[in-house]
Short mmCIF file of C-alpha atoms (C1' of nucleotides) in Angstrom, two decimals:
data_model
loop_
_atom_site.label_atom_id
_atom_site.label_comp_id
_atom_site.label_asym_id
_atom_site.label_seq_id
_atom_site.Cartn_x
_atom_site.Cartn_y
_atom_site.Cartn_z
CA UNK A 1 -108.40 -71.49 79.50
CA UNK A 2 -106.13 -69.96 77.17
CA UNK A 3 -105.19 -69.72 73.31
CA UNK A 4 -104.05 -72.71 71.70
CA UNK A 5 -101.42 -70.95 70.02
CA UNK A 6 -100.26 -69.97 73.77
CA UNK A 7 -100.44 -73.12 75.39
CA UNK A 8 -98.25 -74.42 71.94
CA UNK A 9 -95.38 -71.62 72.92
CA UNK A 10 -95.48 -72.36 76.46
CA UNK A 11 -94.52 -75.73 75.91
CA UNK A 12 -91.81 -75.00 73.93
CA UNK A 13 -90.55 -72.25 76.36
CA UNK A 14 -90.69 -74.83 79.03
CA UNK A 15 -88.44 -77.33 76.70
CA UNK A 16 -85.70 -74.93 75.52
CA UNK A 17 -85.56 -73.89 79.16
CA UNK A 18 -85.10 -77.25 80.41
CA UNK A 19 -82.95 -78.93 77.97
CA UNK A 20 -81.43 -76.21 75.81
CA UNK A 21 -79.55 -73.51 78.61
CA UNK A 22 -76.21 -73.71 78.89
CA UNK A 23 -75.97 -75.89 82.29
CA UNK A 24 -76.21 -72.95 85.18
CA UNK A 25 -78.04 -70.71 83.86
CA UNK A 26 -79.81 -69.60 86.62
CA UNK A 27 -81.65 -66.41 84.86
CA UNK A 28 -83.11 -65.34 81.27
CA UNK A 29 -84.04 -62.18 79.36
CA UNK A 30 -87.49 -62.02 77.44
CA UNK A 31 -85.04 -61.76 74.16
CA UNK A 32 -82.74 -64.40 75.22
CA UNK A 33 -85.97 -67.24 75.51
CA UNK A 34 -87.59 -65.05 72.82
CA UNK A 35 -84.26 -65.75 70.09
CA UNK A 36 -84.46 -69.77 71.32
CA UNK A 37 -88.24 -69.77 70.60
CA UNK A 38 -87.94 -68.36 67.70
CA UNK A 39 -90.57 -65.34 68.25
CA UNK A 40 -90.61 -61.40 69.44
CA UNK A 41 -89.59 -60.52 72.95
CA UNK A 42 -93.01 -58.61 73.33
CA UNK A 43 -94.38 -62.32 72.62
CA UNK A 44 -92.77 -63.58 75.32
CA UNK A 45 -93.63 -61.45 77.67
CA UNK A 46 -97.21 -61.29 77.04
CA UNK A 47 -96.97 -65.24 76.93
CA UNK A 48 -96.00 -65.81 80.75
CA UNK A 49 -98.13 -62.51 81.64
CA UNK A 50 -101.14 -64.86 80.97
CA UNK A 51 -99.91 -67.49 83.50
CA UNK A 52 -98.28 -64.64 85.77
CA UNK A 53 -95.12 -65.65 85.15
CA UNK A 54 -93.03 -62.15 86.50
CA UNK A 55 -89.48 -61.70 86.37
CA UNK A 56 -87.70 -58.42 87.13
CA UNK A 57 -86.04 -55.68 85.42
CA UNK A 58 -82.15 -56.52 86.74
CA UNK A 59 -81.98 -59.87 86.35
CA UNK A 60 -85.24 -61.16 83.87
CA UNK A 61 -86.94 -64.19 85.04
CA UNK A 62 -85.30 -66.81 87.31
CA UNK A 63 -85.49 -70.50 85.17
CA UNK A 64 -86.73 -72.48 87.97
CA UNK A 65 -89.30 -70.65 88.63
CA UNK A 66 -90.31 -70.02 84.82
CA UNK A 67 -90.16 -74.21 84.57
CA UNK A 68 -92.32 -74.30 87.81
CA UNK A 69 -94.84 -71.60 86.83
CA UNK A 70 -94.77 -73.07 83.10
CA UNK A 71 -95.15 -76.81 84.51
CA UNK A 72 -98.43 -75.54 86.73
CA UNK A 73 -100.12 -74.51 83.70
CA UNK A 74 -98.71 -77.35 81.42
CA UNK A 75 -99.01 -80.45 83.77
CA UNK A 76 -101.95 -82.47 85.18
CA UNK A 77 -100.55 -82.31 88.90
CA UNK A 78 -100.84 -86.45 89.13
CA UNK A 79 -100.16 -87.07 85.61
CA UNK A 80 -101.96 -88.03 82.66
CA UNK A 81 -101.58 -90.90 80.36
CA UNK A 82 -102.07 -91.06 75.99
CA UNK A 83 -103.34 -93.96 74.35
CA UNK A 84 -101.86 -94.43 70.58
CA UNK A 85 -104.16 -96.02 68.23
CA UNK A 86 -101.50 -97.36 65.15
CA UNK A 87 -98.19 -99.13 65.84
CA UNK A 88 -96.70 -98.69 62.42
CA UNK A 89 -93.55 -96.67 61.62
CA UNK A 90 -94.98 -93.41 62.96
CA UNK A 91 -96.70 -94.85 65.39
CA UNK A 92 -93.15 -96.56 67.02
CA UNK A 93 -91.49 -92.82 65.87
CA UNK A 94 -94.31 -91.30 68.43
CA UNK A 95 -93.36 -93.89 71.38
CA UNK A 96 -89.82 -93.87 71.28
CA UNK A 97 -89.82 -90.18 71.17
CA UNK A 98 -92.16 -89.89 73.91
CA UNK A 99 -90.48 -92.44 75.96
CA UNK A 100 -89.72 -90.82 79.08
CA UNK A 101 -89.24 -87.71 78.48
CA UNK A 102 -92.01 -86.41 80.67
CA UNK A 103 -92.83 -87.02 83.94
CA UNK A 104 -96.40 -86.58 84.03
CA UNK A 105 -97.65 -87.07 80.51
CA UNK A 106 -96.54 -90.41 78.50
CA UNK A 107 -98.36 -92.96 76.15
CA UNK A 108 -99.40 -95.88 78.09
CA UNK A 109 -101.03 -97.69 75.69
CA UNK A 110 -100.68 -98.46 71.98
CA UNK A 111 -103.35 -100.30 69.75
CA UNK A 112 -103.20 -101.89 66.71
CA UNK A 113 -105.51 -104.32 64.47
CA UNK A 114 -101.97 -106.81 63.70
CA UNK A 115 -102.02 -109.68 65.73
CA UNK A 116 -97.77 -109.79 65.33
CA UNK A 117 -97.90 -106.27 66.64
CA UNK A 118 -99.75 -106.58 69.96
CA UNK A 119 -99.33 -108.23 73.34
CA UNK A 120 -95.46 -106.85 73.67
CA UNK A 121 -94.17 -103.60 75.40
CA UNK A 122 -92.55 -101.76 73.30
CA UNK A 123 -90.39 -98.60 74.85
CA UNK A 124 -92.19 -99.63 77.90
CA UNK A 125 -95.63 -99.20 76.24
CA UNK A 126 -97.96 -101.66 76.28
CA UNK A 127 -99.58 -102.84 72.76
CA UNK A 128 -102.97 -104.45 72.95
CA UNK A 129 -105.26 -105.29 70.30
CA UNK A 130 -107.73 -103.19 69.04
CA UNK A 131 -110.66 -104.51 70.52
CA UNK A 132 -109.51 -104.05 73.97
CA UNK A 133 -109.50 -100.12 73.38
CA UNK A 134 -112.40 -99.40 75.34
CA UNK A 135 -111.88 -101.72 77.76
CA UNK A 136 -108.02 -100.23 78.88
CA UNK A 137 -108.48 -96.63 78.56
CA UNK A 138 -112.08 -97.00 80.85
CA UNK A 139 -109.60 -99.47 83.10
CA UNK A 140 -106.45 -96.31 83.19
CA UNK A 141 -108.85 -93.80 83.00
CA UNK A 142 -107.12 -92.06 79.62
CA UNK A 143 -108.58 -88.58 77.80
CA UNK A 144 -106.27 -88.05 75.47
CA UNK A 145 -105.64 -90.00 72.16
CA UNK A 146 -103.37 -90.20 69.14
CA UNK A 147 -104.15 -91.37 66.10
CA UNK A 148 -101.71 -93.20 64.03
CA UNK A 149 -103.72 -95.27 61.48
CA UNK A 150 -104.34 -94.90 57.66
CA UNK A 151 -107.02 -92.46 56.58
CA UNK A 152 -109.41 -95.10 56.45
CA UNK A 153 -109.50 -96.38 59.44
CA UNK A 154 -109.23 -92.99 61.25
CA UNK A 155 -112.63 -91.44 61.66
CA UNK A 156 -114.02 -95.39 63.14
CA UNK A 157 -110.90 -94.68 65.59
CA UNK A 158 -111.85 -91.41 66.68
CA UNK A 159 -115.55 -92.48 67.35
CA UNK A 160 -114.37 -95.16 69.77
CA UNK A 161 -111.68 -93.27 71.14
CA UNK A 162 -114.17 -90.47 71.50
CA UNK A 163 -117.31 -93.10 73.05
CA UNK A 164 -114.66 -94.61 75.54
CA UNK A 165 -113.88 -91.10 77.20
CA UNK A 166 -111.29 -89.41 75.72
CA UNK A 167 -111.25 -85.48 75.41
CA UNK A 168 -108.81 -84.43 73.23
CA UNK A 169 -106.97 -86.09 70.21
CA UNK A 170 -103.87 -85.69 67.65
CA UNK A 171 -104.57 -86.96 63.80
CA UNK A 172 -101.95 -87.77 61.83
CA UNK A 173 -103.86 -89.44 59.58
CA UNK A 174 -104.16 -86.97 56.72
CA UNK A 175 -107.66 -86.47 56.40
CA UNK A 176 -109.77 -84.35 58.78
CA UNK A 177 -112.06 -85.60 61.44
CA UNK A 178 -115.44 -85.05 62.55
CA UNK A 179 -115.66 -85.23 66.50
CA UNK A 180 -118.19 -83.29 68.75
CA UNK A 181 -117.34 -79.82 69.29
CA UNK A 182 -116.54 -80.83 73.00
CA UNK A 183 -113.38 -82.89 72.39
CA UNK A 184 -110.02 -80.97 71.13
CA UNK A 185 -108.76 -82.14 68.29
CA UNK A 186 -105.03 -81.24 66.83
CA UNK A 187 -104.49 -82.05 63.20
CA UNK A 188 -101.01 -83.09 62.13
CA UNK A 189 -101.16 -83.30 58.71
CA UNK A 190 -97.97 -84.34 56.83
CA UNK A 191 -99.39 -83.68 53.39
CA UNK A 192 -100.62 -79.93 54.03
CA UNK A 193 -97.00 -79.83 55.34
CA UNK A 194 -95.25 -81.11 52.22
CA UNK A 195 -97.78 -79.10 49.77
CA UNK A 196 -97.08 -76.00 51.88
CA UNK A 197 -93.55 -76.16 52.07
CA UNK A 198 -92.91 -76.88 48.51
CA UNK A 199 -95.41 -73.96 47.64
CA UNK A 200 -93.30 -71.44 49.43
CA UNK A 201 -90.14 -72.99 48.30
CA UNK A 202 -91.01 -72.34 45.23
CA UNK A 203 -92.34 -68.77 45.29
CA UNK A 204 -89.44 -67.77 47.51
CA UNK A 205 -86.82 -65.96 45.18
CA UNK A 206 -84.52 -68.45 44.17
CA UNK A 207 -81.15 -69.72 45.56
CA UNK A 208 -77.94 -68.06 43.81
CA UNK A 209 -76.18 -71.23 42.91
CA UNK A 210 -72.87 -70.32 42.26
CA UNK A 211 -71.67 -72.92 40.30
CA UNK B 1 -98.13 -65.04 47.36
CA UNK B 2 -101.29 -66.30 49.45
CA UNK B 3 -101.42 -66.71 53.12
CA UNK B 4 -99.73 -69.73 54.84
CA UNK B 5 -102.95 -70.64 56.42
CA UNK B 6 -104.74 -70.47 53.02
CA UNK B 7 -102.49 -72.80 51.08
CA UNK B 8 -103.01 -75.57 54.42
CA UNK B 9 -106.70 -75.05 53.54
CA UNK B 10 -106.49 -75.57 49.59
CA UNK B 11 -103.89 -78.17 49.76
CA UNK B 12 -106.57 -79.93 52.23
CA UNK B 13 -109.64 -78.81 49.56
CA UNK B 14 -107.69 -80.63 46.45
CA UNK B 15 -107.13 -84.32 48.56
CA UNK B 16 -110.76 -84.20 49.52
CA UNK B 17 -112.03 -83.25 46.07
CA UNK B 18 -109.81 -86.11 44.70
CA UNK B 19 -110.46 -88.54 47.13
CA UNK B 20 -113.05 -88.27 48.98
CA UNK B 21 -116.11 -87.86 46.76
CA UNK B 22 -118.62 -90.17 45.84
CA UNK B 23 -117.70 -91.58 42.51
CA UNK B 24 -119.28 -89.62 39.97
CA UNK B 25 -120.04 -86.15 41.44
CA UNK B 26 -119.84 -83.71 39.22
CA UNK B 27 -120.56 -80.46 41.51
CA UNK B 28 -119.78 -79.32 44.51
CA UNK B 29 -121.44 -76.20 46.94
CA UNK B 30 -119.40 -74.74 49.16
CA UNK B 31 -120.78 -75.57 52.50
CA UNK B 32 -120.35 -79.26 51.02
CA UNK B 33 -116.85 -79.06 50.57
CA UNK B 34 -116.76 -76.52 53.87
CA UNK B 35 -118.61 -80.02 55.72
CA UNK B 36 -115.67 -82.40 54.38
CA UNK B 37 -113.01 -79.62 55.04
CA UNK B 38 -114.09 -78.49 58.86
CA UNK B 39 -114.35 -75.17 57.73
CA UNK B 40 -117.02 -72.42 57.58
CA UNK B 41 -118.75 -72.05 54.11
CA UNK B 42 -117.47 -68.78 53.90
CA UNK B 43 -114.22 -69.82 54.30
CA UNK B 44 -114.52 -72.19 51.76
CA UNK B 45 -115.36 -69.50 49.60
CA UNK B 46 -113.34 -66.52 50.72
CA UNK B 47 -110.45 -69.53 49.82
CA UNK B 48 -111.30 -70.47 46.52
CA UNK B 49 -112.14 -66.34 45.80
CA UNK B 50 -108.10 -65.67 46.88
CA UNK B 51 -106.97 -67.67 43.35
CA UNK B 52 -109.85 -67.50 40.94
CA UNK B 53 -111.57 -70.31 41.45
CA UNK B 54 -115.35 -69.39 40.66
CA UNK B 55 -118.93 -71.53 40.59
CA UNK B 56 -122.53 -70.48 40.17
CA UNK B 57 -124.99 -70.12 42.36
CA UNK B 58 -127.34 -72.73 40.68
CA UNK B 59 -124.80 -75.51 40.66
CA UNK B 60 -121.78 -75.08 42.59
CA UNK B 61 -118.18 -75.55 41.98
CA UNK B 62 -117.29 -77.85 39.42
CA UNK B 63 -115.34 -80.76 40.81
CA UNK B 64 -113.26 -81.10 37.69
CA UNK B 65 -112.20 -77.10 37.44
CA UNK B 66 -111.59 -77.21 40.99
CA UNK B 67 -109.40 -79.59 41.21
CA UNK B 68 -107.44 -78.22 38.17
CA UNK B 69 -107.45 -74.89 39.59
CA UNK B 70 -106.29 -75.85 43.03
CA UNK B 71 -103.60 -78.15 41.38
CA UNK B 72 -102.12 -74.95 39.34
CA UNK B 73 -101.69 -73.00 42.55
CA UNK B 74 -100.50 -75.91 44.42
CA UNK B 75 -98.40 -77.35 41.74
CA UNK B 76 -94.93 -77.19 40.05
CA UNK B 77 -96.06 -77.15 36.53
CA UNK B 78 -92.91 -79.68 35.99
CA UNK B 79 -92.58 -81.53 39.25
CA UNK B 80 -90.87 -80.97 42.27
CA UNK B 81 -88.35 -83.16 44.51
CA UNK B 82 -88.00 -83.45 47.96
CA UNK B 83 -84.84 -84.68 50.12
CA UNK B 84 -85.64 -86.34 53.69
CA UNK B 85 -83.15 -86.34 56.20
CA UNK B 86 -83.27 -89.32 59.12
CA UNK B 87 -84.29 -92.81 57.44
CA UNK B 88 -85.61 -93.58 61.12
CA UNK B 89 -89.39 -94.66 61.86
CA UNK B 90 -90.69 -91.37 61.22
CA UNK B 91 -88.37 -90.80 57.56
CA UNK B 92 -89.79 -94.65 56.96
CA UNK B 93 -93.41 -93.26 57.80
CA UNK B 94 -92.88 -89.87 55.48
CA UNK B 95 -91.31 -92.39 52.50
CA UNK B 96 -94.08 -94.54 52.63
CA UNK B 97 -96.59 -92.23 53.24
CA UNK B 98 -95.97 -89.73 50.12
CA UNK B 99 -94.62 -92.88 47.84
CA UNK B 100 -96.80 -92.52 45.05
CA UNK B 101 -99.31 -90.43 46.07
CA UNK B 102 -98.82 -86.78 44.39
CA UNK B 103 -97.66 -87.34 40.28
CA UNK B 104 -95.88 -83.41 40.75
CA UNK B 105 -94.50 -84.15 44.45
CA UNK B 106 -91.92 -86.78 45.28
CA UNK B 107 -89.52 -87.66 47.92
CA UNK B 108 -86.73 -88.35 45.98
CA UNK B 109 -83.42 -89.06 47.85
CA UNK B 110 -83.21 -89.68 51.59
CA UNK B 111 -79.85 -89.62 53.73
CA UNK B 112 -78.62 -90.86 56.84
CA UNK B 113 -75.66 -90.88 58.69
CA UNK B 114 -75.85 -94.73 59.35
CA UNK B 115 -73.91 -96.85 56.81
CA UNK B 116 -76.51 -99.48 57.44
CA UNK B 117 -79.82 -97.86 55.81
CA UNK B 118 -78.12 -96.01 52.90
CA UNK B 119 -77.39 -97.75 49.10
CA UNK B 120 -80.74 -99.06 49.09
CA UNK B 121 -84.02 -97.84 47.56
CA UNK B 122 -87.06 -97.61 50.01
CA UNK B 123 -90.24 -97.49 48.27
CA UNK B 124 -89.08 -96.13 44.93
CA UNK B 125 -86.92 -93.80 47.24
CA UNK B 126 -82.99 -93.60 46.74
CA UNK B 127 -81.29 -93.30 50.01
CA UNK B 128 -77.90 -91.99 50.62
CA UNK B 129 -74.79 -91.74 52.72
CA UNK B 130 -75.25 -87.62 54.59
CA UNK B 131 -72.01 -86.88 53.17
CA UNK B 132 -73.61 -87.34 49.58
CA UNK B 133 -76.09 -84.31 50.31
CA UNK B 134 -74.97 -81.18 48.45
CA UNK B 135 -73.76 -83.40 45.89
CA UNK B 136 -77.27 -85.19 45.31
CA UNK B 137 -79.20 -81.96 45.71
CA UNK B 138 -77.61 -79.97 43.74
CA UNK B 139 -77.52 -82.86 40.82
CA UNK B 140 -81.09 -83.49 40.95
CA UNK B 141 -81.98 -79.37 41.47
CA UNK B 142 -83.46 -80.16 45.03
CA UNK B 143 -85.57 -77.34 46.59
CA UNK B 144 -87.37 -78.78 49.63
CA UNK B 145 -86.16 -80.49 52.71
CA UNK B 146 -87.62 -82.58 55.10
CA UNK B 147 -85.88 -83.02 58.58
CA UNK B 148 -86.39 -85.99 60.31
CA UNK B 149 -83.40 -86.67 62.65
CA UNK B 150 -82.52 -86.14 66.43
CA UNK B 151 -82.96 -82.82 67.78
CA UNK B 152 -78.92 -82.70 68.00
CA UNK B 153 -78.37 -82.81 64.55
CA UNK B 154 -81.89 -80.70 63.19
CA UNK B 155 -79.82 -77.49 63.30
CA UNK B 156 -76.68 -78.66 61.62
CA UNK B 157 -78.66 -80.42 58.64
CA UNK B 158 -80.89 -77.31 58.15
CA UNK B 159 -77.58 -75.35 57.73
CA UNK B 160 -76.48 -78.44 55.05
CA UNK B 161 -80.06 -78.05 53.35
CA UNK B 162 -79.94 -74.13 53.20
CA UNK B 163 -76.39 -74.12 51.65
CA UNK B 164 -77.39 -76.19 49.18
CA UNK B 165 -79.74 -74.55 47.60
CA UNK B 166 -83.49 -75.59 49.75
CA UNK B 167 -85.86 -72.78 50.21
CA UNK B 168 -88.55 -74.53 52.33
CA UNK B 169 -87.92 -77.00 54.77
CA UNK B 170 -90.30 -79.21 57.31
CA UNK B 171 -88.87 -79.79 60.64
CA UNK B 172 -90.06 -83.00 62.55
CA UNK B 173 -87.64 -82.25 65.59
CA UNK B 174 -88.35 -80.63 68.43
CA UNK B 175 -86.39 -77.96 68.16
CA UNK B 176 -86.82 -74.95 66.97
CA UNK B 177 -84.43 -74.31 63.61
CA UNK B 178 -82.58 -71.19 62.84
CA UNK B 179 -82.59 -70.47 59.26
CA UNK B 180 -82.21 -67.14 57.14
CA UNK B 181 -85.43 -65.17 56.59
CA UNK B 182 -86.06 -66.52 52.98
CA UNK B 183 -86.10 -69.86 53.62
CA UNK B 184 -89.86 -71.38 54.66
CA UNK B 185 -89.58 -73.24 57.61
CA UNK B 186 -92.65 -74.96 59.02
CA UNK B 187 -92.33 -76.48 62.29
CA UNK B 188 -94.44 -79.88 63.01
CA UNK B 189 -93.16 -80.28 66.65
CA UNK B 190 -94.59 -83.85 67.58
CA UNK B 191 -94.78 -82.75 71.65
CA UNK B 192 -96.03 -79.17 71.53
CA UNK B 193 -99.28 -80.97 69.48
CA UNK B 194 -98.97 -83.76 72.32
CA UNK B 195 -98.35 -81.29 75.27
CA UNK B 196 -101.72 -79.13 73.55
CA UNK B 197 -103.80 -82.02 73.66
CA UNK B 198 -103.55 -83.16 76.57
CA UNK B 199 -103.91 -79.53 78.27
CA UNK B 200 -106.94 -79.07 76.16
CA UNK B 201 -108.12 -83.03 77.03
CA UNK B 202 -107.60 -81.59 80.40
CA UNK B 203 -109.61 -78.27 80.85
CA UNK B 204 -112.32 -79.72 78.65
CA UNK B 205 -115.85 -80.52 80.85
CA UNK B 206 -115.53 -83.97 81.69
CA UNK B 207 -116.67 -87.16 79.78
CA UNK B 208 -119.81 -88.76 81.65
CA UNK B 209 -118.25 -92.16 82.45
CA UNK B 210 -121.85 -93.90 83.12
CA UNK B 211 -121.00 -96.70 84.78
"C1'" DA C 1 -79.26 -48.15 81.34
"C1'" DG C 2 -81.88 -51.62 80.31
"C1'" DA C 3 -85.18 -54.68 81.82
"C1'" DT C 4 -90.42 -55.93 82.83
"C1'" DG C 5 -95.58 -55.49 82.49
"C1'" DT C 6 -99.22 -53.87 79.88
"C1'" DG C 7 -102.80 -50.61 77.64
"C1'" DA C 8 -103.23 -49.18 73.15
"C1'" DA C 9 -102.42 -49.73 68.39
"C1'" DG C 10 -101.82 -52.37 64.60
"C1'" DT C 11 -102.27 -56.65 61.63
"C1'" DA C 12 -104.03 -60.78 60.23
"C1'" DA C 13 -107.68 -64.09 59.86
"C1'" DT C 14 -112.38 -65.17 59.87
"C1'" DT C 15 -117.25 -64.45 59.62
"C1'" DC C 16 -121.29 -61.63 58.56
"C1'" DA C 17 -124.59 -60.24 55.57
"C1'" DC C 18 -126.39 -59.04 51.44
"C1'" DA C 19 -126.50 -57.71 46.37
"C1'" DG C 20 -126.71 -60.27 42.25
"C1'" DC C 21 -127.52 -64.44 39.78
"C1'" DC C 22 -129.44 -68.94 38.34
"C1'" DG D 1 -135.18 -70.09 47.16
"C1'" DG D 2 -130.66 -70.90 47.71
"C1'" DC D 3 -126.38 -70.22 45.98
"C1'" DT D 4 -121.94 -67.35 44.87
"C1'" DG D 5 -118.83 -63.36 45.42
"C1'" DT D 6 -117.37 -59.89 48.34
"C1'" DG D 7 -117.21 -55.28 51.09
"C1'" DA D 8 -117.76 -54.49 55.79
"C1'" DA D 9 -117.60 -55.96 60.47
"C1'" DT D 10 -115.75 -58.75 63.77
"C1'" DT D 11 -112.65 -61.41 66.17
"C1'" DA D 12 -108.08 -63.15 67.16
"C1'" DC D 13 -103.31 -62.41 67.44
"C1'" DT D 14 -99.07 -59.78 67.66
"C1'" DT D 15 -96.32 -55.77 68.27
"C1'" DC D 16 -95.57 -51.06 69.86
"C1'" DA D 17 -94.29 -48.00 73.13
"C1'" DC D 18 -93.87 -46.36 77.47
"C1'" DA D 19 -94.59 -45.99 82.61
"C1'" DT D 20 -92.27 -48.43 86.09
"C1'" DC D 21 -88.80 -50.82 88.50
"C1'" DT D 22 -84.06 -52.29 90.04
#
DNA sequence: AGATGTGAAGTAATTCACAGCC
DNA sequence: GGCTGTGAATTACTTCACATCT
């Protein structure tokens, strides 16, 4: 099992390969994938060396077989489905992004506690009410979760999420959760984004407006 | 200049301080605040060390001081604005979100290219035609960006944003942007946290499903 | 000549552990 | 006794640099 910070770069290898490569492109230099991504070509390198990714010295590595060896590492072989608890604005953002774009991992489900919200597909997603959480990811069988709801309601919604089997979870509600040590969870907080940014913004030296 | 990691963790410090205290308390320890945070105590106070913050050992942090000190790290002693880019479900989600919430942190003028969301205030939040950009951000002395539209365009607005004038910028598509050295960039790549999740969900030991 | 693959070196981030204080 | 503040130790992550290959 490797690094998250691995397993975050390998997915983005694996989506500038597929969808940003001039069409053809049938091989690629560590420093070509390396200036997409946005990181070293040493990075690179060591990145597919974990999943034995090899290339060779004349040509670099061959695409397909980068997407291939990146997909085996990436991919539940039969595919794995997402429940999304929260059908507001980011929650439709999340399933109309998601909608598919890959094969073997989508959102299935969506939840929310608005009557006017559920019982409609939506991007070909389901939305059920809230109380039949448990009762559709036991029937689909999903382990991994998003949550989408205000910071109130989010730590009830990992709990259940959490008691009706799922193993791994994205918050973007801004407040941090408290699961067992067992489950993954990814924070996605838009407020240490904001503060963060506008921190550096500000101590970077400042823009030369030449007006 | 502090550590990108360490601003995440005091931006996080200050909203729980604020907001997620029992009315009235007056002190704080650090493995308290380490509890709410999902930290380690001595990262708590390795943190708060970095800008000055200091407590005793008989009573803690101060709640009040704390929050003060964290805000004039954190802070723009006179405010800062924000521009959004994309009025789409996830802009819609970012307005709403931050409307209101931080007194020295504001989105203050969103854009879009379609003629159909733009002359019309969202949430206290002007929004604007894309060609009005440079005009509007260099009126109101605009420093931050937020990019919220298709992955098509990401690349082309960051080069609008860093021309006129923005030094930090949050990226919400899933591309990765290219952008000079001194401009912050911080990448919140909705799929890479998916794709993550669901590896981790994955490799995790099973849930016991007793039934 | 210019790649890859990788041990070794270097950096950054976190935790340990304990002196000093209340 | 239990806390803070912090040098030292540890761990995690990234880059260097070079032997090797084509």
């Amino acid at each position: 099992m490797h690094p998250q910070n691995v397993i975050g770069r390998l997915s983005l290898y694996r989506r500038l390969l597929s969808n940003h490569l001039p069409t053809g492109t049938q091989h690629i230099y560590s420093h070509e994938l390396a200036n997409l991504a946005r990181v070293s070509p040493a990075q690179v390198r060591r990145d597919l060396m974990t999943i034995n990714c090899t290339g060779s010295p004349s040509k670099g590595y061959r695409v397909d077989q980068l997407i291939e060896c990146l997909s085996a590492e990436l991919d539940h072989p039969t595919g794995q489905s997402v429940a999304l608890v929260g059908i507001g604005n980011l929650g439709r953002a999340l399933i109309t992004y998601f909608h598919g774009r890959r094969e073997k991992l989508a959102i299935m489900a969506a939840f929310d506690r608005e009557p006017e919200k559920v019982n409609r597909l939506f991007h070909g997603c389901q939305c059920y009410p809230l109380e039949e959480l448990e009762h559709i990811l036991k029937r689909d069988d999903i382990r991994a979760g998003i949550i989408a709801v205000p910071a109130t309601e989010a730590q009830a919604v990992a709990e259940r999420l959490v008691a009706a089997g799922v193993r791994g979870i994205v918050n973007y509600a801004p407040v941090p959760l408290r699961v067992p040590d067992d489950v993954y969870l990814e924070e996605q907080d838009m407020t240490t984004a904001l503060e963060r940014v506008a921190y550096f913004a500000r101590k970077r030296p400042p823009p030369r407006r030449e007006d």
